[in-house]
Coordinates of C-alpha atoms and ligand atoms in Angstrom, one line a residue:
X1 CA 0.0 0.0 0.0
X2 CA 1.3 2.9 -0.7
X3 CA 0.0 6.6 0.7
X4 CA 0.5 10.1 -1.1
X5 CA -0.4 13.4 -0.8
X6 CA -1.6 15.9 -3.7
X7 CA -2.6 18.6 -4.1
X8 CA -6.5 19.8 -4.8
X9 CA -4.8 22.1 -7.6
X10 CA -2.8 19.2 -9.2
X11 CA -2.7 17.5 -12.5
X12 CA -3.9 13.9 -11.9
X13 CA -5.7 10.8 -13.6
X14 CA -9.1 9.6 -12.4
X15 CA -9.0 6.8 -9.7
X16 CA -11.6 3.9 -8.8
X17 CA -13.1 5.3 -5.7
X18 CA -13.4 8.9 -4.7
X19 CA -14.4 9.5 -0.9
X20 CA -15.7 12.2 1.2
X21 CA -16.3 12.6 4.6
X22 CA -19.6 13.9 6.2
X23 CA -20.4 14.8 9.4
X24 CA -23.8 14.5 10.9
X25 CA -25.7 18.0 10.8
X26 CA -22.7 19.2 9.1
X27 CA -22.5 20.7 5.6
X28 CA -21.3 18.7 2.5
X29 CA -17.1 20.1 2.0
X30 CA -17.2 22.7 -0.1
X31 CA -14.5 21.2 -2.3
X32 CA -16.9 18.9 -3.5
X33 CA -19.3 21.3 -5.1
X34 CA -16.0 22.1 -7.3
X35 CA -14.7 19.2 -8.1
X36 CA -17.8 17.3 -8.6
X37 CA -20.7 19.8 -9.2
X38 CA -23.1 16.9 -10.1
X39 CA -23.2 14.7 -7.5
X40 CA -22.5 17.8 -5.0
X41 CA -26.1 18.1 -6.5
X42 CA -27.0 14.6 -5.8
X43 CA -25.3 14.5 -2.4
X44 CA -28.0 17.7 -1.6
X45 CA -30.9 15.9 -2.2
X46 CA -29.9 12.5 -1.1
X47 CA -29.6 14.5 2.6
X48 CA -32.1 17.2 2.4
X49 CA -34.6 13.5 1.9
X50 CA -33.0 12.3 5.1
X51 CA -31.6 9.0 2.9
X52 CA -28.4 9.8 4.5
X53 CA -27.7 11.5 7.7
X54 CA -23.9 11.0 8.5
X55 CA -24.5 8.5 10.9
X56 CA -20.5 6.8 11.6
X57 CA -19.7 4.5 9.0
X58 CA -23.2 5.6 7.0
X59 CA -22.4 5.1 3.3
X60 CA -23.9 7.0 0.1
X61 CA -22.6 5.7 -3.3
X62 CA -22.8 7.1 -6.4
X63 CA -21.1 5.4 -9.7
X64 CA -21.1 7.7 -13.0
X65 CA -18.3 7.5 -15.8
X66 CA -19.0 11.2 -16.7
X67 CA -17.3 12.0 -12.9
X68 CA -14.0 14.1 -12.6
X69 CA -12.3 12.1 -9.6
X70 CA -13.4 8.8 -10.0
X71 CA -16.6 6.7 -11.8
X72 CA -17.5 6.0 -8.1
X73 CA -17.7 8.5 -5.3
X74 CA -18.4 7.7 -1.9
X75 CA -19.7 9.9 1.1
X76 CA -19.4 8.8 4.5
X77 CA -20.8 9.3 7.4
X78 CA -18.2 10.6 10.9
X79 CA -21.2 11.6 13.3
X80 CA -21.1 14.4 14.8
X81 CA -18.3 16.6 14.9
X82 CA -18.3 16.8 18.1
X83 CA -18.1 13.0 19.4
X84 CA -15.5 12.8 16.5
X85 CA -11.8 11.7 17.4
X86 CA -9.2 9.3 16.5
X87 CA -11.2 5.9 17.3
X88 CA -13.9 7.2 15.2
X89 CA -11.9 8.3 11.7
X90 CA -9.5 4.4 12.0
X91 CA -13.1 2.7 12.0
X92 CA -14.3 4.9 9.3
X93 CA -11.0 4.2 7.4
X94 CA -11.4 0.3 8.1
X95 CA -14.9 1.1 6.5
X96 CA -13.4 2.9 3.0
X97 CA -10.8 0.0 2.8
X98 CA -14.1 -2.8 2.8
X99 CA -15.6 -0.8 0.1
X100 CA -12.5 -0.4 -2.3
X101 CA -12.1 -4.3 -1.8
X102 CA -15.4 -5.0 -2.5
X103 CA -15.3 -2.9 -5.6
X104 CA -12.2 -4.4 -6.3
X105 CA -10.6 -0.6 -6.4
X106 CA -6.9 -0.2 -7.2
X107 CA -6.7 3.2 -6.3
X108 CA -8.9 5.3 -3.9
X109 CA -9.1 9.3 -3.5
X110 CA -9.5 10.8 -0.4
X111 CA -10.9 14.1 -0.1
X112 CA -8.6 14.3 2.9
X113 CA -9.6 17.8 4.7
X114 CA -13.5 16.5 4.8
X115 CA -11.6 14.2 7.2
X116 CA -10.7 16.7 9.7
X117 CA -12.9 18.5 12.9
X118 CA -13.4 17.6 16.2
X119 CA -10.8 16.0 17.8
X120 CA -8.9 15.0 14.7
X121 CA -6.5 17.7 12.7
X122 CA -5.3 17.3 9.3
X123 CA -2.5 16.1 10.1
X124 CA -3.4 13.1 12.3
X125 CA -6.3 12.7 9.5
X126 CA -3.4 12.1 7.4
X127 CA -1.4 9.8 9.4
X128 CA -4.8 7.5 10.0
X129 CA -5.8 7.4 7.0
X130 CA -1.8 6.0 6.1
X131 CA -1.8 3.7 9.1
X132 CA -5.3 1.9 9.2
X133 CA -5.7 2.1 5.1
X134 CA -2.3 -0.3 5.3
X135 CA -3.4 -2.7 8.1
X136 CA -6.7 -3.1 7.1
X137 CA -5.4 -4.6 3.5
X138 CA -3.8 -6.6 4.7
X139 CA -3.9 -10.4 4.4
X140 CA -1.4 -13.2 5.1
X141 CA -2.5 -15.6 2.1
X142 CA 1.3 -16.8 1.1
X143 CA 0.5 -20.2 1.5
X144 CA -2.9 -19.8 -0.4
X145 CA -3.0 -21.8 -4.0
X146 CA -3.4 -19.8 -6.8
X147 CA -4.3 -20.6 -10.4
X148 CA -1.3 -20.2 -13.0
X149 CA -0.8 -17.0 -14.7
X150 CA -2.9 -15.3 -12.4
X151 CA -1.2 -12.9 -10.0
X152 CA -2.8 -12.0 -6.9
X153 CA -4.2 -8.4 -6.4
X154 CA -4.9 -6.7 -3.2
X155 CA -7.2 -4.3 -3.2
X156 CA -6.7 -0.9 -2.5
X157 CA -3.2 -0.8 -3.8
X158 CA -2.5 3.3 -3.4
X159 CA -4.3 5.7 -1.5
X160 CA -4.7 9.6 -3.2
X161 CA -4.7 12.0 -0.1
X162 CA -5.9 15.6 -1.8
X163 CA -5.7 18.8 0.6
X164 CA -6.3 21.9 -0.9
X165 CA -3.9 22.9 2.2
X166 CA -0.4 23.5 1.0
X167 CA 0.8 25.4 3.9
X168 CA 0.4 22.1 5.7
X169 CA 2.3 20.1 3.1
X170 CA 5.2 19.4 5.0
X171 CA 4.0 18.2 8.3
X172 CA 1.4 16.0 6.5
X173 CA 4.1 14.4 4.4
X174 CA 6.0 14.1 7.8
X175 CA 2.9 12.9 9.5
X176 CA 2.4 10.0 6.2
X177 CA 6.2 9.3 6.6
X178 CA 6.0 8.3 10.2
X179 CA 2.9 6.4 9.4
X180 CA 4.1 4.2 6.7
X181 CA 7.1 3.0 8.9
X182 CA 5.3 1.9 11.6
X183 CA 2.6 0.5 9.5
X184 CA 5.3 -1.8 7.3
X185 CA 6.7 -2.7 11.2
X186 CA 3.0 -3.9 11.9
X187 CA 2.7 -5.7 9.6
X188 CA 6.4 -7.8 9.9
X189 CA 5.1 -8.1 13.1
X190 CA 1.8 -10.0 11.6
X191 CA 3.6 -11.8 9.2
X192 CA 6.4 -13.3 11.7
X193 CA 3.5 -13.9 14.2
X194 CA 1.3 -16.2 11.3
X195 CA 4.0 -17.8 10.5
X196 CA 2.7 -21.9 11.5
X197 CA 4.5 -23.6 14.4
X198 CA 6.0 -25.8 12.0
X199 CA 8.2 -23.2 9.8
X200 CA 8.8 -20.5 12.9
X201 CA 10.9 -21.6 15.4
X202 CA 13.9 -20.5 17.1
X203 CA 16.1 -21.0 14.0
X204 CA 14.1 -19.1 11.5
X205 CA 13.1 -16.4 13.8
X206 CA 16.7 -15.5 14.2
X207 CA 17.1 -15.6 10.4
X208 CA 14.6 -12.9 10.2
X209 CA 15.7 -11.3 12.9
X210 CA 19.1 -11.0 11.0
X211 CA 17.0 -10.0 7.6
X212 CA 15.8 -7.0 9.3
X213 CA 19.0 -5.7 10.9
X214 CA 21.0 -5.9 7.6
X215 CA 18.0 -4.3 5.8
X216 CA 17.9 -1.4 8.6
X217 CA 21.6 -1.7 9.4
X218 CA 20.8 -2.2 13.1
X219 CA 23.1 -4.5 14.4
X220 CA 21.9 -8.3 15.6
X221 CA 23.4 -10.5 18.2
X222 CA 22.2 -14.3 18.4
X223 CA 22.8 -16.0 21.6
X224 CA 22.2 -19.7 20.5
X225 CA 22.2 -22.9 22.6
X226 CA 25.9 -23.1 23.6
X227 CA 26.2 -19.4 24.6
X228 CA 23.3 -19.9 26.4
X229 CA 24.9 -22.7 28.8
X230 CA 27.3 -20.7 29.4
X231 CA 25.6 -17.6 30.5
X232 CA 23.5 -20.4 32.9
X233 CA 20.0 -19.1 31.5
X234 CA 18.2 -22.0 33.2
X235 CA 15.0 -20.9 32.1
X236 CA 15.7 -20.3 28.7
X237 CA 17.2 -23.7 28.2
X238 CA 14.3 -25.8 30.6
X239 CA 11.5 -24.6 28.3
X240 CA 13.1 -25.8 25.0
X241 CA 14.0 -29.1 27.0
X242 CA 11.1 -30.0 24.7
X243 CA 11.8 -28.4 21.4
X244 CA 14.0 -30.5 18.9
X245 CA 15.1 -27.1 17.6
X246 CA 17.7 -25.1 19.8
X247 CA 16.6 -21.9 21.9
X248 CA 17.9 -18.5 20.9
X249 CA 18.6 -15.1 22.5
X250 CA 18.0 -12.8 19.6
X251 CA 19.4 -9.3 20.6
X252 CA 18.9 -6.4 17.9
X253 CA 20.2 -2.9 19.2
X254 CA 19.6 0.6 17.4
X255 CA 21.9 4.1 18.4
X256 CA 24.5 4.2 20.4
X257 CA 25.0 3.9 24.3
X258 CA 25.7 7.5 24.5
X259 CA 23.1 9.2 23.7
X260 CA 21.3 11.6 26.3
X261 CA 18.2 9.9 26.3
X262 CA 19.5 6.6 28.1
X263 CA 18.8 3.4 26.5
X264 CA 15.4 1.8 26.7
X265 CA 15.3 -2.1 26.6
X266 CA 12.3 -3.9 24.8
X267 CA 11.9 -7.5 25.8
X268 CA 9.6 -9.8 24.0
X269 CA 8.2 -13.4 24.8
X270 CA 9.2 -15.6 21.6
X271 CA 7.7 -18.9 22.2
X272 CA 7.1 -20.2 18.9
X273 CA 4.6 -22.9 19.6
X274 CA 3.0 -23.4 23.3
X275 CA 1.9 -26.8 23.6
X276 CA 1.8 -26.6 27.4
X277 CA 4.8 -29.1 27.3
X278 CA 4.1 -31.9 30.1
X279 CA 1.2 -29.7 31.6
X280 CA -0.2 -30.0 28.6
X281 CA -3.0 -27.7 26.9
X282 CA -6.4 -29.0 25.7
X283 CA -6.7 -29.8 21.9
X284 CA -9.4 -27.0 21.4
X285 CA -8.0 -23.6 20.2
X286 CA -4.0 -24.5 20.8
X287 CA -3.5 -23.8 16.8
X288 CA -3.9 -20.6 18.1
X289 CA -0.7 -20.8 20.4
X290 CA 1.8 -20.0 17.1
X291 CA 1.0 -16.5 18.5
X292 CA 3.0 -17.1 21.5
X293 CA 5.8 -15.1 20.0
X294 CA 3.8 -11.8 19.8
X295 CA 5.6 -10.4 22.1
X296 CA 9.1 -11.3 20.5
X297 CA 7.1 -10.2 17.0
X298 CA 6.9 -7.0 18.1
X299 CA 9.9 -6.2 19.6
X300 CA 11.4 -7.2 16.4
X301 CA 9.3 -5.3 14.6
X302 CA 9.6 -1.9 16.7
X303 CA 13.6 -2.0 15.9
X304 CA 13.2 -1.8 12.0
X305 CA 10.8 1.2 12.8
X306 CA 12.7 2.8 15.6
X307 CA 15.9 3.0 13.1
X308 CA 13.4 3.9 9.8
X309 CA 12.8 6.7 11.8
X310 CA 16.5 7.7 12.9
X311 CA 15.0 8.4 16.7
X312 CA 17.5 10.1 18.8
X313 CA 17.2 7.5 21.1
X314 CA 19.2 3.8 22.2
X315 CA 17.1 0.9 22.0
X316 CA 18.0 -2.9 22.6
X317 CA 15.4 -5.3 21.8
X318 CA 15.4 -8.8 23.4
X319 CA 13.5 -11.4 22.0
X320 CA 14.1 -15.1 24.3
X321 CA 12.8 -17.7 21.6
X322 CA 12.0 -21.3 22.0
X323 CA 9.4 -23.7 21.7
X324 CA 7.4 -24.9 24.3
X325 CA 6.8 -29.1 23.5
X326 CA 7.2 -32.5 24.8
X327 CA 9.2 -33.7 22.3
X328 CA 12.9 -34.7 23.4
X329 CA 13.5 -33.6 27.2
X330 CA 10.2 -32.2 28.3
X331 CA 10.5 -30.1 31.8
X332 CA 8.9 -32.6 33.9
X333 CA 6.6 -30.5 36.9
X334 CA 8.1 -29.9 40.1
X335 CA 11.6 -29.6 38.2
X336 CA 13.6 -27.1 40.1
X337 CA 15.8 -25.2 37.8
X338 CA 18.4 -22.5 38.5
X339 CA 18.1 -18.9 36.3
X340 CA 20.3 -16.4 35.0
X341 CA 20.6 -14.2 37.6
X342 CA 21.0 -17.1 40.3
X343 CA 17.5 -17.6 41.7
X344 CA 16.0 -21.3 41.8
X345 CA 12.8 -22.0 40.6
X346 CA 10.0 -25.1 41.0
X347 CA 7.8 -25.5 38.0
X348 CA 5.3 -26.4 39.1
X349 CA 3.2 -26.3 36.1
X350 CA 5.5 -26.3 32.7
X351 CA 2.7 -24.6 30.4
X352 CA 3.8 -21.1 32.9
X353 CA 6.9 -21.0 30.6
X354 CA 7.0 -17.6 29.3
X355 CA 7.8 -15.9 32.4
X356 CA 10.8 -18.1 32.6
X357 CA 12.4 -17.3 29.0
X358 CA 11.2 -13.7 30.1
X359 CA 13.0 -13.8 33.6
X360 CA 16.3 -14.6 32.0
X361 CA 16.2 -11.9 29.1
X362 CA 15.0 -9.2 31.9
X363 CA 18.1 -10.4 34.0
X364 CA 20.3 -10.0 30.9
X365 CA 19.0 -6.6 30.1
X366 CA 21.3 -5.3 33.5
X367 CA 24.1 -5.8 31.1
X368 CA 22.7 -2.6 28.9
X369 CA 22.6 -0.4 32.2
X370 CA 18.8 0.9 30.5
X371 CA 17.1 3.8 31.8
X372 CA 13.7 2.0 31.1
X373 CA 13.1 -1.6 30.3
X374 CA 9.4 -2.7 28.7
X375 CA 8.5 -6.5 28.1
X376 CA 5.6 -7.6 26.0
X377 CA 4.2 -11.2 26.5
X378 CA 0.8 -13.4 25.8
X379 CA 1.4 -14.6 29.1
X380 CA -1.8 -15.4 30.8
X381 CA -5.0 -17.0 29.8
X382 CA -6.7 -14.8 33.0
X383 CA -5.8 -11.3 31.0
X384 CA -7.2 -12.5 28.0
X385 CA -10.8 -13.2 30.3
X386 CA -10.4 -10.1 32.1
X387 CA -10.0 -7.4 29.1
X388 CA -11.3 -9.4 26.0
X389 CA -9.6 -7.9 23.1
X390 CA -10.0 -4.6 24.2
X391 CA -6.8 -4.1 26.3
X392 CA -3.5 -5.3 27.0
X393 CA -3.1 -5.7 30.8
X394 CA -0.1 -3.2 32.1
X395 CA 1.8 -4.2 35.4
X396 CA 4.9 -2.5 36.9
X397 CA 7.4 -0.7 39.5
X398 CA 7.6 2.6 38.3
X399 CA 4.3 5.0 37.5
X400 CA 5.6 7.2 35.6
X401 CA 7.0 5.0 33.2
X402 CA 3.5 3.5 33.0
X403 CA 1.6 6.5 32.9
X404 CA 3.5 7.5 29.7
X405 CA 2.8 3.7 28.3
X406 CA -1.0 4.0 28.8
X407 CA -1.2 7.5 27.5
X408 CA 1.0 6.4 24.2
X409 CA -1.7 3.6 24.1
X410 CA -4.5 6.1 23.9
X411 CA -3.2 8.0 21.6
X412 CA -2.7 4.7 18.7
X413 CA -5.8 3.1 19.9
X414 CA -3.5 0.3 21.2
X415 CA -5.0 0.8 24.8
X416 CA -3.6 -0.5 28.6
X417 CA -5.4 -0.9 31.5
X418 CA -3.2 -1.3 35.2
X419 CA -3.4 -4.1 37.4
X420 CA -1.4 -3.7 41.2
X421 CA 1.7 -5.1 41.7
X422 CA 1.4 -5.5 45.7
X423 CA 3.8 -7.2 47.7
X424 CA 1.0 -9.0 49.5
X425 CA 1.1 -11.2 45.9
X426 CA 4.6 -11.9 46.7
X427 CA 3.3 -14.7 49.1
X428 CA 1.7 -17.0 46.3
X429 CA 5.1 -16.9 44.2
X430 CA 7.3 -18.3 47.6
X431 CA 8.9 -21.6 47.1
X432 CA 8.6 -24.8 48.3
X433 CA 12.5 -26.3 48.2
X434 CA 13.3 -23.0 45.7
X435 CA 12.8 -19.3 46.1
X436 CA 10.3 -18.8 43.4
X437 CA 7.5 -21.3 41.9
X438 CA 6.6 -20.5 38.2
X439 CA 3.0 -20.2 39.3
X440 CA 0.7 -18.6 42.0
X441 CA -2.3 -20.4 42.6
X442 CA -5.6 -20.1 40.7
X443 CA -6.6 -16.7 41.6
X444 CA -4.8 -13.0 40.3
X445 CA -2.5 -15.1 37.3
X446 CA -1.9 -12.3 35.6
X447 CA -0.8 -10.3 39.0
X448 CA 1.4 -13.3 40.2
X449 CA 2.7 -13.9 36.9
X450 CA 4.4 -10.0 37.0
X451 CA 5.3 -10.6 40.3
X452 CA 7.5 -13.7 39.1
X453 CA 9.0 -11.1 36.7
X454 CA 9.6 -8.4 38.7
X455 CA 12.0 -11.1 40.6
X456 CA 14.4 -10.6 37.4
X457 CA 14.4 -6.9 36.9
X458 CA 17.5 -5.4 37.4
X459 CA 17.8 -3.5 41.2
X460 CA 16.5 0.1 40.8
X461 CA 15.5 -0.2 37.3
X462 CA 12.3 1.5 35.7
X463 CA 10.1 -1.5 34.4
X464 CA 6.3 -2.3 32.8
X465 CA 5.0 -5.2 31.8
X466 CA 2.4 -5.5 29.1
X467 CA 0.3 -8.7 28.8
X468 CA -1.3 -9.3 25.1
X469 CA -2.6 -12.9 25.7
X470 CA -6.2 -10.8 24.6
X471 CA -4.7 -7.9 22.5
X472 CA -2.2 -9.8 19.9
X473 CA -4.8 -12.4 18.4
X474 CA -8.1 -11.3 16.5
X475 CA -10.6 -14.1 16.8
X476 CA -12.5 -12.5 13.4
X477 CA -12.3 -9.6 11.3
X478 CA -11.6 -6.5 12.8
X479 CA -11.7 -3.3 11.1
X480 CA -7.9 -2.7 11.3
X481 CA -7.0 -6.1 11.7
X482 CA -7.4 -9.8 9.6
X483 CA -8.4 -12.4 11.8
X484 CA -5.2 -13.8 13.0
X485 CA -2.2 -11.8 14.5
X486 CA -2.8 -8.2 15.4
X487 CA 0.6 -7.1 15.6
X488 CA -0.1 -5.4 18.9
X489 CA 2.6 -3.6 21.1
X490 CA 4.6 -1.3 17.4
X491 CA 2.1 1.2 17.4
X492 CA 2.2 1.4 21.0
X493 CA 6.3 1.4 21.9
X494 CA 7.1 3.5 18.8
X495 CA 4.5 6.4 19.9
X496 CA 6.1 6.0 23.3
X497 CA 9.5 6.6 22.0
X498 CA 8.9 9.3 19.2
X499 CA 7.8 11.3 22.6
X500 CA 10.8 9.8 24.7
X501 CA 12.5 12.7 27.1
Ligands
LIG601 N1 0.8 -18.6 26.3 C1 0.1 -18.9 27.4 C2 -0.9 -17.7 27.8 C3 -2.2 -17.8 27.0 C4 -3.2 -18.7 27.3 C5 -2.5 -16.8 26.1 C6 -4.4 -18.7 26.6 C7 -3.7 -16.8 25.5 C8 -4.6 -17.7 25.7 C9 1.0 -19.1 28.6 O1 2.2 -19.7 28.4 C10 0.2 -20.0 29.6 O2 0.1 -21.1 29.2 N2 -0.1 -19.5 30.7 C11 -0.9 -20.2 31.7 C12 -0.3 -19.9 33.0 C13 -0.9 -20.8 34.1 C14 -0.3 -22.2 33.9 C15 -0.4 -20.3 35.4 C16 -2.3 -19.8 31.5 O3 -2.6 -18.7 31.4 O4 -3.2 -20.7 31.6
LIG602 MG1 2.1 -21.7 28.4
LIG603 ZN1 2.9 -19.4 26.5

């Protein structure tokens, strides 16, 4: 997909689709009556009827070849100005995106300042519209049959913004820069994340992981199987017990130590498959456990966009990866193993595995001195039941770092909710004949599980914890999102560090 801005005054050939925004007891753009005087004409009557109010995501279509812009315009509906803000214009662009797919519409026109009021300026209008216009395409159909000699087209392919604004041209092109970055890290994210169980595993995620930093000339540090016996990261090497595939310590690192800023470390869970291992899942919905490297995904992900950008900033991303089976050496339960930073731990239940990769990476991340360290996991079932979809659970020791988190979720629609991280929960994570056990009980899992973390953080260090188990999977279609892997956590840590002080 590709975004560009023009001009209203410009030179330009007709597209598929030409769309304009309407809001609710508003007035139709003015633009339209010049560009399209005949179905400004139309568009009067159709509302003046009451056939179409601007209701959100209301649509009136109107197809004639004789049109300037396109044989098909489009009007949709945004409300009312003033309930309108972000949320409202990425549903409304999920929306356009249906429509040009339906039509099978290469390339769409947007009339891109009937875009902008209430809460939303031009310039995030114009970011949106590159953002969601790219996620919503997309589709991860590479192992789809298709008949010979018939290449596969996605639908929209380009997307026209026109302004008549051109004292706003450069931030807007900024604004569409920024937003085609993260959007192409989104979706590596996705396609890393769908990747089956059977081709994504610690071997292949690190060739990737490679791919990327030569592509963004980041540089990429591997820790395989025999660096990892030597470092003693007992929990990394217990959880791939299993696996007939060695473990990996993937390490990508953008800018340099010395920059002002401090470095922030990114830490992502990269289990490629959880089967459970001995504490083995139920049959029903474990396909779905391929996703159990969203956090690692991201992570991944968030580097290639961090350096796109050229942020000011030090970043090290950590992605532990293994696969969680029962194939050669399974963890048997009760197993008490000894970590990375030289606490013992029961596991007492071997399908808790992802804060043990997790704990050893967050140890290792003391090695990087960071001023900030963020992981990102699908680490409990319980968050998953507690927010649904519609937030990623956010746990940590310092509030300011998760204040700025949850305010960086707001703003990309990528949202957090808090959960305490008392001490009192310190009591369900004691040991037996070890300091730690791997779980807490069957009540606060998600709580206990970022307890068992916080064990690993470096001493004084600034940390949050996000939990994705409900954010980093769509169960069906969602209007910025195939069913399958969301890509959750780039939006989110890339906002937070264009903004980093
Ligand atoms: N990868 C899962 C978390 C998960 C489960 C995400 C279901 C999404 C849906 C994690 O490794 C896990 O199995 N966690 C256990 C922890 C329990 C054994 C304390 C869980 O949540 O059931
Ligand atoms: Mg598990
Ligand atoms: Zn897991």
């Amino acid at each position: 997909m590709k975004t560009v801005l023009s001009s209203i005054s410009s030179k330009r050939s007709k597209a598929d689709l030409f769309v304009v925004g309407y809001f609710e007891k508003g007035k139709l753009a003015k633009e339209v009556s010049q560009l399209e005087p005949e179905f400004a004409k139309q568009a009067a009557a159709v509302l003046s009827q009451g056939r179409f109010e601007g209701k959100h995501n209301q649509i009136f279509s109107n197809f004639n070849e004789n049109s300037h812009e396109a044989s098909e315009i489009v009007l949709i509906g945004l409300g009312q100005s003033k309930n309108y803000e972000p949320a409202c214009l990425r549903k409304a662009v999920g929306k356009i995106v249906a429509v040009a797919k339906e039509r099978k519409a290469a390339g769409v026109r947007i009339l891109l300042d009937s875009f902008a009021g209430g809460k939303v300026n031009l310039s995030d209008a114009a970011g949106i519209f590159t953002e969601i216009s790219s996620l919503a395409a997309y589709d991860f159909d590479k192992y789809k049959s298709r008949k010979e000699g018939k290449p596969k087209k996605n639908y929209p392919q380009a997307i026209d913004l026109l302004s008549a604004q051109k004292s706003q041209g450069k931030t807007l092109e900024k604004q569409i820069q920024i937003e085609t970055a993260i959007a192409e890290g989104v979706l590596l994210a996705r396609d890393l994340i769908n990747e089956p169980g059977n081709i994504m595993n610690a071997p292949e995620l690190s060739r990737r992981a490679r791919d990327l930093a030569q592509r963004k000339k980041i540089s990429c540090k591997i820790l395989g199987e025999s660096e990892l016996k030597r470092l003693k990261m007992g929990g990394l090497l217990a959880v791939n017990q299993g696996a007939t595939t060695p473990p990996a310590l993937i390490i990508l690192e953008y800018g340099s130590r010395f920059k002002s800023k401090g470095t922030v470390c990114l830490v992502g869970k990269g289990v490629t498959f959880d089967t459970g291992g001995i504490s083995i899942k139920p049959a029903k919905d474990m396909e779905k456990m391929k996703y159990d490297m969203s956090g690692a995904g991201a992570v991944i992900a968030t580097l290639g966009v961090v350096a796109d950008l050229k942020l000011p900033l030090h970043v090290v991303g950590l992605a532990p990866t293994v696969e969680n089976n029962v194939a050669a050496n399974p963890q048997r339960p009760g197993d008490i193993i000894r970590m990375y930073n030289g606490k013992s731990v029961e596991v007492l239940n071997t399908d808790a595995e992802g804060r043990l990769i997790l704990a050893d990476a967050l140890a290792y991340t003391a090695l990087y001195k960071p001023r900030a360290i963020l992981d990102i996991a699908t680490l409990t079932g319980m968050c998953a039941a507690t927010f649904s979809d519609k937030a990623s659970g956010i746990l940590g020791n310092d509030e300011r770092l998760i204040a700025k988190v949850i305010k960086a979720g707001e703003q990309t629609g990528e949202r957090c909710w808090q959960l305490p991280l008392w001490e009192a929960y310190g009591d369900q994570i004691k040991g037996h004949h070890s300091d730690l056990y791997n779980i807490g009980g069957a009540y606060g899992g998600t709580i206990t599980a970022a307890m068992f973390l916080k064990e690993f953080v470096p001493e004084k260090t600034a940390w949050a914890h996000l939990d994705i188990a409900g954010t980093a999977w769509a169960d069906s279609v969602r209007y910025d999102s195939a069913k399958g892997a969301t890509g959750v956590g780039v939006r989110l840590f890339t906002h937070l560090l264009l903004n980093w002080k």
